[in-house]
Short mmCIF file of C-alpha atoms in Angstrom, two decimals:
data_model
loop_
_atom_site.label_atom_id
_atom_site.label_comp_id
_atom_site.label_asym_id
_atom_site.label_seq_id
_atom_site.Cartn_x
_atom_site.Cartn_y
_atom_site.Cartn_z
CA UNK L 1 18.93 -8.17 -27.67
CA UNK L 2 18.29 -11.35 -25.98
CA UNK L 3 21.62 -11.39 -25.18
CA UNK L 4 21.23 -8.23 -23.32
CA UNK L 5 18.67 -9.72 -21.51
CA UNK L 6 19.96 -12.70 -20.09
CA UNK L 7 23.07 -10.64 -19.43
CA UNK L 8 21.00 -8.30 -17.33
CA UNK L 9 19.34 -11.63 -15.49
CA UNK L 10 22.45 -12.55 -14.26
CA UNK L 11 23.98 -9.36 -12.58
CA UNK L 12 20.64 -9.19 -10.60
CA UNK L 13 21.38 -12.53 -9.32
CA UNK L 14 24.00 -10.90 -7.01
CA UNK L 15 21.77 -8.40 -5.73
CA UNK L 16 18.93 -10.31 -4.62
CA UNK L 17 16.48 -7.58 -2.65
CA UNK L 18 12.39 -7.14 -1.38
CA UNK L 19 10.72 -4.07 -3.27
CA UNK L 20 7.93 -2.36 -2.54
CA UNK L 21 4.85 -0.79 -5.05
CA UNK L 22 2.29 1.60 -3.44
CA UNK L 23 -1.11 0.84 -5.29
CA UNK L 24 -3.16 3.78 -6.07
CA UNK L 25 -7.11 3.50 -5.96
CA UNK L 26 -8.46 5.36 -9.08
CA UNK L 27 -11.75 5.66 -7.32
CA UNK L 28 -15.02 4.42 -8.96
CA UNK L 29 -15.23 4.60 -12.56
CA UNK L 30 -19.03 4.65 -12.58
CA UNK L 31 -19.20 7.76 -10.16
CA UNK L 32 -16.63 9.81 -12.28
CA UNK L 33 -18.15 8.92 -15.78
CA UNK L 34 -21.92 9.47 -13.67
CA UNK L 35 -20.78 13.03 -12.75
CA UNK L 36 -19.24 13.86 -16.62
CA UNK L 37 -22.70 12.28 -18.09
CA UNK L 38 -20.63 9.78 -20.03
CA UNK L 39 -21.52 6.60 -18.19
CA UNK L 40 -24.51 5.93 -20.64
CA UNK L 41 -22.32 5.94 -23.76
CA UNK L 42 -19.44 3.94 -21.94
CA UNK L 43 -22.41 1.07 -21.12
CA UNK L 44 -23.04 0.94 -24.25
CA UNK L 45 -19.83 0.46 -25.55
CA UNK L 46 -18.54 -1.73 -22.95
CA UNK L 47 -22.16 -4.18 -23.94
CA UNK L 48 -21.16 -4.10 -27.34
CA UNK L 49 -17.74 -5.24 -27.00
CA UNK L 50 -19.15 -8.04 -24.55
CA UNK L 51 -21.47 -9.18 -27.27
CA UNK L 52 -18.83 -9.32 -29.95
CA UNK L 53 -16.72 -11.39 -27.60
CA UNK L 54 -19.91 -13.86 -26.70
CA UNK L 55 -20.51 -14.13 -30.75
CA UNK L 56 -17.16 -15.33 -30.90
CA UNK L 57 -16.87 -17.76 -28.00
CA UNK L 58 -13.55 -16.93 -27.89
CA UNK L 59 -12.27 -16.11 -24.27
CA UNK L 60 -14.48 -15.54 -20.90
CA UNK L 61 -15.40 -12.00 -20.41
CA UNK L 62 -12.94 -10.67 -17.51
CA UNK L 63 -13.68 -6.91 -18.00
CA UNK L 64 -15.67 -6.13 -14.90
CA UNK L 65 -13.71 -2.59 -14.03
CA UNK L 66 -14.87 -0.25 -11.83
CA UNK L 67 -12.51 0.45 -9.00
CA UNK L 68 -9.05 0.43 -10.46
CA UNK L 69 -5.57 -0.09 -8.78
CA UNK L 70 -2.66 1.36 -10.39
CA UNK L 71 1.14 1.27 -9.60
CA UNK L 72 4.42 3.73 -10.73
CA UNK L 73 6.64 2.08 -13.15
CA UNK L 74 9.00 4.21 -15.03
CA UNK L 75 10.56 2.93 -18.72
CA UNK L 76 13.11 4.16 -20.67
CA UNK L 77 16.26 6.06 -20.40
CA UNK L 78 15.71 8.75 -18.49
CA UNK L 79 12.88 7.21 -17.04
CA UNK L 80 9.23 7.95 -17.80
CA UNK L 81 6.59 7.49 -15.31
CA UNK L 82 3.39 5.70 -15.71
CA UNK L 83 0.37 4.98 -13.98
CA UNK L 84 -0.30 1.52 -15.04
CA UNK L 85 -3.45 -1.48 -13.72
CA UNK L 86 -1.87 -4.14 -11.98
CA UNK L 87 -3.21 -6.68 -13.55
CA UNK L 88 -2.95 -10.50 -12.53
CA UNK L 89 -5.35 -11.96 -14.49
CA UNK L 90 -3.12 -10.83 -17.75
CA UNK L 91 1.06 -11.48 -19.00
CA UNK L 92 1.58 -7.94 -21.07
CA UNK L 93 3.15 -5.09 -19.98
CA UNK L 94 1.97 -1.83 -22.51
CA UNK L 95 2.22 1.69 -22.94
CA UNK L 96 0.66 4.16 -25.05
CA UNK L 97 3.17 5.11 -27.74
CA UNK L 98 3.11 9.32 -27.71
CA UNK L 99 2.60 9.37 -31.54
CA UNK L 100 -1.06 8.13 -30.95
CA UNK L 101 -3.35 11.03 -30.62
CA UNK L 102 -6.78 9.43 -31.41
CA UNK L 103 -9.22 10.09 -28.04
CA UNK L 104 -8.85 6.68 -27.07
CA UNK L 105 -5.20 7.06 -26.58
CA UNK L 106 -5.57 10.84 -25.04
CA UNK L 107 -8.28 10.08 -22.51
CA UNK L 108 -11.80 11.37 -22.74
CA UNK L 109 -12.54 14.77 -20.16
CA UNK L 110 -15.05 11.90 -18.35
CA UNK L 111 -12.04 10.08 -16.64
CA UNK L 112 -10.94 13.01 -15.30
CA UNK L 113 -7.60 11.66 -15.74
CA UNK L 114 -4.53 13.89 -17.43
CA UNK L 115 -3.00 10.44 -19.56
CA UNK L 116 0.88 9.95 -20.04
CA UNK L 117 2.26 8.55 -22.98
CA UNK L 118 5.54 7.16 -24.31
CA UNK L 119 8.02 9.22 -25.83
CA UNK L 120 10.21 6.49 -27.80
CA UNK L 121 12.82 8.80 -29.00
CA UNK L 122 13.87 10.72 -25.88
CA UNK L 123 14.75 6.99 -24.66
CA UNK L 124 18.36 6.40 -25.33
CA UNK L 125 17.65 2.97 -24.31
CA UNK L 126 15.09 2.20 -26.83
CA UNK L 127 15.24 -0.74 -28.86
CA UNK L 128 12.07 -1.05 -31.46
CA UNK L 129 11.40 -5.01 -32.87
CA UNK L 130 10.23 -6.05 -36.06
CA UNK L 131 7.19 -7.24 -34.91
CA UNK L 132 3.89 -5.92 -34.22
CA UNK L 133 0.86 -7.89 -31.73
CA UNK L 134 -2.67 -7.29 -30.63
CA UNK L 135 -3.52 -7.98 -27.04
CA UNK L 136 -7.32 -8.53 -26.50
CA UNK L 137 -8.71 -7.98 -22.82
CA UNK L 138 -12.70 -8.69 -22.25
CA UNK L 139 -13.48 -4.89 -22.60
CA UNK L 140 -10.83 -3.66 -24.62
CA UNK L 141 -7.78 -3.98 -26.77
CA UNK L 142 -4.27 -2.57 -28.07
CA UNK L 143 -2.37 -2.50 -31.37
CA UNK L 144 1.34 -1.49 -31.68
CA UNK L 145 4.87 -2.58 -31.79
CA UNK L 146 7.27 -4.87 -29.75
CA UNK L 147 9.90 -3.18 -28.41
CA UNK L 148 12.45 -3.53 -25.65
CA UNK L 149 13.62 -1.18 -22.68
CA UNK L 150 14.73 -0.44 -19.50
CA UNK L 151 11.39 -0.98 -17.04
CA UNK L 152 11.58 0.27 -13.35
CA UNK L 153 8.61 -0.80 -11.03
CA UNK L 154 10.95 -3.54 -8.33
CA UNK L 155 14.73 -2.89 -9.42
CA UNK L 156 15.32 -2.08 -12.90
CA UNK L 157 15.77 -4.46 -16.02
CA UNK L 158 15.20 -5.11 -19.88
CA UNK L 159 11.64 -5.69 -20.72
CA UNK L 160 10.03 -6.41 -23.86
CA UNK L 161 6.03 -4.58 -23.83
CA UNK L 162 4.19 -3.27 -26.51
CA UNK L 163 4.35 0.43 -27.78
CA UNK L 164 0.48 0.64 -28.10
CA UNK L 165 0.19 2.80 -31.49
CA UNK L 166 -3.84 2.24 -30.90
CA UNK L 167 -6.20 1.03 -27.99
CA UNK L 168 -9.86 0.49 -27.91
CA UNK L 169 -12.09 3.42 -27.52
CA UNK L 170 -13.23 1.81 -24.19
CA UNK L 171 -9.98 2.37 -22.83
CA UNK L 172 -10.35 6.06 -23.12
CA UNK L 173 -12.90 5.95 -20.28
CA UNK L 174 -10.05 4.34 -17.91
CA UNK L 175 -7.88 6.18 -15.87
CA UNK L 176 -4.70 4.82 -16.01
CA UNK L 177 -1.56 4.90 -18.86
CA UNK L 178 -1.57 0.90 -19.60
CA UNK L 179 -1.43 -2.16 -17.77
CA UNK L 180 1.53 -4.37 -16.23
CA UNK L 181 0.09 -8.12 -16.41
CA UNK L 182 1.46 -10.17 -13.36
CA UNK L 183 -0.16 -13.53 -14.91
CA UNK L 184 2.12 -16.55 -16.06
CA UNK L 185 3.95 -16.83 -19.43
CA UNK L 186 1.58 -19.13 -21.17
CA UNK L 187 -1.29 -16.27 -21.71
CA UNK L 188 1.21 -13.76 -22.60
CA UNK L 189 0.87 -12.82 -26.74
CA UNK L 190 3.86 -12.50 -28.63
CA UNK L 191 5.70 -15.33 -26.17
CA UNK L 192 6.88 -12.10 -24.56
CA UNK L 193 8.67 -12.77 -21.19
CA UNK L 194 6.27 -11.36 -18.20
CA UNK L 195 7.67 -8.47 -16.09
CA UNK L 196 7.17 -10.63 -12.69
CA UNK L 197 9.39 -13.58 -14.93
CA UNK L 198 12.09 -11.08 -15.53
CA UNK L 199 12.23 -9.80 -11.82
CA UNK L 200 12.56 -13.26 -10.22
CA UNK L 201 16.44 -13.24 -10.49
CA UNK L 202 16.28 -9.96 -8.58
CA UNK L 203 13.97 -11.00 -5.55
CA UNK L 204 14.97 -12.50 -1.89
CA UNK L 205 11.85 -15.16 -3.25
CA UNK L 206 9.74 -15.90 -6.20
CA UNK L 207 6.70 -14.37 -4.95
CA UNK L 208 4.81 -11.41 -4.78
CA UNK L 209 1.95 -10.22 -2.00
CA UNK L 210 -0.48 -7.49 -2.65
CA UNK L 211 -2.43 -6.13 0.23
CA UNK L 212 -5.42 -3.38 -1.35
CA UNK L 213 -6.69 -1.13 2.19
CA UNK L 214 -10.56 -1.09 2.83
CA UNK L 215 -12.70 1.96 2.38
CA UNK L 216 -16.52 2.62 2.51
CA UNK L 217 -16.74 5.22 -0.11
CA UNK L 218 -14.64 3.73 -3.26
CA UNK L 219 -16.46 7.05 -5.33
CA UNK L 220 -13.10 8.51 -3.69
CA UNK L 221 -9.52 7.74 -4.92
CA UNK L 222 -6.20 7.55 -3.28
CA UNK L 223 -3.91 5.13 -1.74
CA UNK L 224 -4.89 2.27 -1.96
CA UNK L 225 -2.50 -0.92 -0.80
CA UNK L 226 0.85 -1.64 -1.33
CA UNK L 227 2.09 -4.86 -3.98
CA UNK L 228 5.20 -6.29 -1.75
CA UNK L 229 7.83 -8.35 -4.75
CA UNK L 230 10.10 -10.87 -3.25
CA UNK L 231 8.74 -11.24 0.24
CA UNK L 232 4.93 -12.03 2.59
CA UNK L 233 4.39 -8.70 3.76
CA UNK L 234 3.74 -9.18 7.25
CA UNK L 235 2.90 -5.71 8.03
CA UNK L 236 -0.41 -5.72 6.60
CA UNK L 237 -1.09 -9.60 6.04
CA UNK L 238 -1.57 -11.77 9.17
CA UNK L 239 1.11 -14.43 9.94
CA UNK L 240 -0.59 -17.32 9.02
CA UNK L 241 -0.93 -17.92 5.82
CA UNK L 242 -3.17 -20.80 4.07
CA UNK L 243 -2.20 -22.20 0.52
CA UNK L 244 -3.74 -23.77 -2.43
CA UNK L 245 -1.87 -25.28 -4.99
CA UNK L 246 -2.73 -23.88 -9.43
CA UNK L 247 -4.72 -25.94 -11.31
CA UNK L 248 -3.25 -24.38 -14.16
CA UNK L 249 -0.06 -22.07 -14.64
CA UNK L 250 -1.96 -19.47 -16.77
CA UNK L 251 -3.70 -17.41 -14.80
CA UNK L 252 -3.76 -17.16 -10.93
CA UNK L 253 -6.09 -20.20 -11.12
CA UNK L 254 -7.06 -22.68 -8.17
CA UNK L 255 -10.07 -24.87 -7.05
CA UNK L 256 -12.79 -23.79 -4.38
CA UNK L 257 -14.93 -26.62 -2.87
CA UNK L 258 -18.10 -24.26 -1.87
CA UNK L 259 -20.10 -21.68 -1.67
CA UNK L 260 -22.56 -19.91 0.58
CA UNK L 261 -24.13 -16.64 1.34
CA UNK L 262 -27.66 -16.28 3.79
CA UNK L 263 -30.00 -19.63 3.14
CA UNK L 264 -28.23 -20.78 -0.11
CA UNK L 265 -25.30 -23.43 0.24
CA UNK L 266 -24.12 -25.56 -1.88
CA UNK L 267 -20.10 -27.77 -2.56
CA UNK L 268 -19.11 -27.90 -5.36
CA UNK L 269 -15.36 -28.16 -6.53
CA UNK L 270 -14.97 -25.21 -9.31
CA UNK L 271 -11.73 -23.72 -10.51
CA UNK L 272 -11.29 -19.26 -10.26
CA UNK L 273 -8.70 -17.22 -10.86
CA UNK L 274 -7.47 -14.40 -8.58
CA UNK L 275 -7.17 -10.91 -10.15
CA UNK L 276 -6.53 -8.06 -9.32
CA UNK L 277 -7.63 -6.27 -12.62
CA UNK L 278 -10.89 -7.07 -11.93
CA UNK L 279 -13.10 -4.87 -9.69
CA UNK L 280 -15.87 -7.11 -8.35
CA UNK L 281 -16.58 -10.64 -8.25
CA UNK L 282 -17.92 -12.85 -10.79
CA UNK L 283 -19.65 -16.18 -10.86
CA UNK L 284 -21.74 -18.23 -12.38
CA UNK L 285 -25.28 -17.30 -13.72
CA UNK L 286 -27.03 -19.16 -10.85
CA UNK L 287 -25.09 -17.67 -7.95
CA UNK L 288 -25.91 -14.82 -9.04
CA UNK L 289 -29.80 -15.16 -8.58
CA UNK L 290 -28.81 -16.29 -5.29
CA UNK L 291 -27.22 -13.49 -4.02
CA UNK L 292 -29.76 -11.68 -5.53
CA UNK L 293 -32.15 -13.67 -3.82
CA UNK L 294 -30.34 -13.62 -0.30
CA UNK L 295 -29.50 -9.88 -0.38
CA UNK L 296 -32.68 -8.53 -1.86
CA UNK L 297 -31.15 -7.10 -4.74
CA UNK L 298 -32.71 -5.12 -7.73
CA UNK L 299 -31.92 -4.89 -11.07
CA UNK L 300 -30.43 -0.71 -12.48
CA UNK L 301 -31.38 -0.57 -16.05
CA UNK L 302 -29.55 2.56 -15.56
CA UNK L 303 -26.52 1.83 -14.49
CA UNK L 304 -26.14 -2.13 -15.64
CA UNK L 305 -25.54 -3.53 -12.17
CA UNK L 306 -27.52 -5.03 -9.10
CA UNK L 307 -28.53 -2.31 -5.95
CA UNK L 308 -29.55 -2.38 -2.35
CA UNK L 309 -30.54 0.11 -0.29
CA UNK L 310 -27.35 1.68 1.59
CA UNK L 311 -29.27 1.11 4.53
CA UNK L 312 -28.96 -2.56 4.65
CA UNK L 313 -24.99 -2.55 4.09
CA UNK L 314 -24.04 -3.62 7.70
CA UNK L 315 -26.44 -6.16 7.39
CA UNK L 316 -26.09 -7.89 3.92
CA UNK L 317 -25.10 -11.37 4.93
CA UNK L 318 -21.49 -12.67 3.83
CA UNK L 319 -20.31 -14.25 0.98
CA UNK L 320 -18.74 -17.60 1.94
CA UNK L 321 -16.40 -19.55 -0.29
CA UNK L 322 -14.63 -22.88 0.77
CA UNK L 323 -10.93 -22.96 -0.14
CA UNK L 324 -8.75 -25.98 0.84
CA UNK L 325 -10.90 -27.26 3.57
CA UNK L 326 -10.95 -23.29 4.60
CA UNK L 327 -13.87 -21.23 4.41
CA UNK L 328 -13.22 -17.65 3.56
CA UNK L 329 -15.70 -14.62 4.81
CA UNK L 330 -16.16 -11.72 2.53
CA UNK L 331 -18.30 -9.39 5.15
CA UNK L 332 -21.06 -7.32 3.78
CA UNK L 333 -19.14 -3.75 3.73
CA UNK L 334 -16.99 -5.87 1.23
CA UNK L 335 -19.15 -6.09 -1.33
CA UNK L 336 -22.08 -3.78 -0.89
CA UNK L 337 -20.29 -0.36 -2.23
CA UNK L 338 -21.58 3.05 -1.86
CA UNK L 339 -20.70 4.69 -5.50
CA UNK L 340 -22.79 7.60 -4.63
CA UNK L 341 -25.50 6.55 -7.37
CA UNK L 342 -28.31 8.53 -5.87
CA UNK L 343 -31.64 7.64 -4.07
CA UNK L 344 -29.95 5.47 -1.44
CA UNK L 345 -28.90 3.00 -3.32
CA UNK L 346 -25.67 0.93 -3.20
CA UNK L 347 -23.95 -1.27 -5.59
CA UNK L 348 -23.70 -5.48 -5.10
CA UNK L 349 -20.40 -5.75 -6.72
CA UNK L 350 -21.06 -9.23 -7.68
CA UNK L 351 -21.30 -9.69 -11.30
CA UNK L 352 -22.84 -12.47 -13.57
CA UNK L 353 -19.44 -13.98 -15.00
CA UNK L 354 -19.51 -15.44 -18.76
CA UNK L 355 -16.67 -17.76 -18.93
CA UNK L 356 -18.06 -19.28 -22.31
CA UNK L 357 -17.69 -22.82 -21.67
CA UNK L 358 -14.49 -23.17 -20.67
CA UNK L 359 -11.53 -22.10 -18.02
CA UNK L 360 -12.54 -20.56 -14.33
CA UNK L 361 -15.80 -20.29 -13.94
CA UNK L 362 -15.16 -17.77 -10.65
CA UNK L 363 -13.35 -14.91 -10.40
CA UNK L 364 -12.43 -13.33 -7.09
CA UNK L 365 -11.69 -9.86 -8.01
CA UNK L 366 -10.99 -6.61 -5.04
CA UNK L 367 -13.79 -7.51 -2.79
CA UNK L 368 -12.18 -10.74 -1.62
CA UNK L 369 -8.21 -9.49 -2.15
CA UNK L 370 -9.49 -6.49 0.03
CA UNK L 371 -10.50 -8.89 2.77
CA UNK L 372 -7.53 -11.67 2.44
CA UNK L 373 -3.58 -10.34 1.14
CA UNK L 374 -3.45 -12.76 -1.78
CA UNK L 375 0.19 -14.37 -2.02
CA UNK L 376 1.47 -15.58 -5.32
CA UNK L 377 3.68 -17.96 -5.02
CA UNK L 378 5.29 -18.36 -8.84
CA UNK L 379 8.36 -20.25 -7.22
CA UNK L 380 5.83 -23.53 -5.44
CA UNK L 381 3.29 -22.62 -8.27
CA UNK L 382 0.66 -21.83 -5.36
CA UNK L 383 -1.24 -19.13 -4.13
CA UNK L 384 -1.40 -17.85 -0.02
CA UNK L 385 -4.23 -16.07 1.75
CA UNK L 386 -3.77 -14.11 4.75
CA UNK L 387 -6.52 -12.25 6.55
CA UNK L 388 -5.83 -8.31 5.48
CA UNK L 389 -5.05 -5.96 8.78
CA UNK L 390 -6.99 -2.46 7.76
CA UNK L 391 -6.88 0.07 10.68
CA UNK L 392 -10.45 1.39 10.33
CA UNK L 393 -13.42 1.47 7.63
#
């Protein structure tokens, strides 16, 4: 089988091309599960996993999902399609194996989502390993086999992913059929070669741009950006584009030098990751009491986040972050996100972010990609930011 692979590698090599992925907004996952009355059991289940994970002190908690982004990518022979969370804070690509019928797997009525799932045997491509992995995420996990197949999402090739034979009940909530991980090899389980690794032969460059479109009521789903591989796509992304080298080739990780948003400053060199998996932004306990302080914020026992009044969205002040010498404006309508929660409040998607002592302490989830194209550069090990053209609110 590895064979196969590296065979397939180097017949892409002559056909060197740019694809294009439209990314598909799944809409607020608090406002759906709101609406179905299921939010309340979903908080509950997404704080005890959380808790489990601090206990541990095994990983940072990355699991901040509200808003998801999802691309097409078909596998097998004929091709099944699948909605799937682009994902660059992870290395796995997985799919929910069609033999797995526990509620989890078929998706509870609350995402008001109709899930796909893999059919191994009409695959005539279909190769199943002796081997079977766990992947853990911050809110969730999956159990199932290794296996190999033909994947479709930029030009088609072999890819090893897990046949998910079990997922965590969490996942239920979450509309989408699995997740392709864009991250680098070393946080990849199994030592399973990343999709974006296996497409690199294929591409004009080793690089990939996503651009995610700006809306003011993310309750609502839709399209929502496009994920450009082999090229800077310069029809959404401005022309000038600013780098910053990785600190560390495991996740999309890289150094900021400060912070700011209203009265509160302060420099400080701290590495974050960029990801796209992750709704909001995160930081550390104490920024988060000051954006609390500077925006005014209040505390939703119901709903397990931070509120303003919608009324003060256009005039929230902006969250400021130093990259490279270059500071970096995420504007108010940004981050202050009408989820139609009732009562006139609106959401602060800013999130108190438990890295547990060690790795990123930051991560700059939607808000920020939404405001700057990220560019990940896998070929100079650096990643670009280009302001983000949107043609209205």
């Amino acid at each position: 089988m590895k064979t196969i692979l590296i065979l397939a590698a180097l017949v892409a090599m002559v056909y060197s091309k740019t694809y294009k992925m439209e990314a598909r907004s799944t809409g607020s996952l608090i406002a759906r599960l709101t609406k179905a009355n299921l939010y309340k059991k979903y908080l509950e289940e997404r704080n005890l996993r959380r808790a489990q994970i601090l206990k541990k002190g095994s990983q940072p908690i990355m699991d901040y999902y509200d808003d998801f982004y999802t691309g097409n990518v078909t596998v097998g022979t004929p091709g099944q399609t699948f909605a799937l969370a682009l994902d660059t804070g992870s290395s796995n690509l997985w799919v929910i194996d069609a033999d797995c019928d526990t509620g989890a797997c078929d998706g509870y009525l609350g995402s008001v989502y109709t899930r796909r799932k893999f059919n191994t045997t009409a695959s005539s491509t279909f190769y199943a390993e002796n081997a079977t992995i766990s992947i853990q995420y911050g809110s969730g996990w999956c159990d199932g086999q290794l296996a190999v197949d033909t994947v479709s999402f930029a030009g088609e090739h072999a890819q090893e992913f897990l046949d998910a034979e079990d997922i965590a009940d969490i996942f239920g909530y979450m509309p989408f059929d699995g997740i392709i991980g864009l991250a680098w090899p070393a946080i990849s389980v199994g030592n399973v070669t990343p999709p974006m690794q296996n497409l690199l032969p294929t591409l004009d460059e080793p690089l990939f741009t996503v651009w995610l479109d700006r809306k003011l009521n993310v309750s609502m789903g839709g399209s929502g950006g496009l994920v450009t591989y082999g090229a800077i796509d310069t029809t959404n992304c401005d022309l000038n584009v600013n780098y910053v080298n990785l600190t560390s080739e495991t996740f999309w990780q890289f150094s900021i030098d400060g912070f700011s948003v209203g009265g509160f400053s302060e420099e400080n060199t701290e590495d974050v990751i960029s990801d796209t998996g992750t709704s909001w932004i995160g930081g550390p306990s104490y920024i988060m009491d000051a954006v609390v302080d500077q925006t005014g914020a209040q505390y939703s026992w119901e709903y397990g986040i931070y509120t303003v009044n919608c009324s003060t969205m256009m005039t929230q002040p902006d969250l400021q972050f130093t990259i490279n010498g270059l500071t970096y404006n995420i504007t108010s309508e940004e981050y202050i996100l009408d989820l139609e929660l009732g009562d006139g409040q609106c959401a602060v998607a800013f999130f108190d972010f438990e890295s547990g002592g060690f790795g990123p302490t930051w991560i700059l989830g939607d808000p920020f990609i939404r405001a700057f194209c990220n560019i990940y550069d896998i070929g100079q090990s650096r990643i670009g930011f280009a302001k983000a053209k949107h043609s209205q609110l």
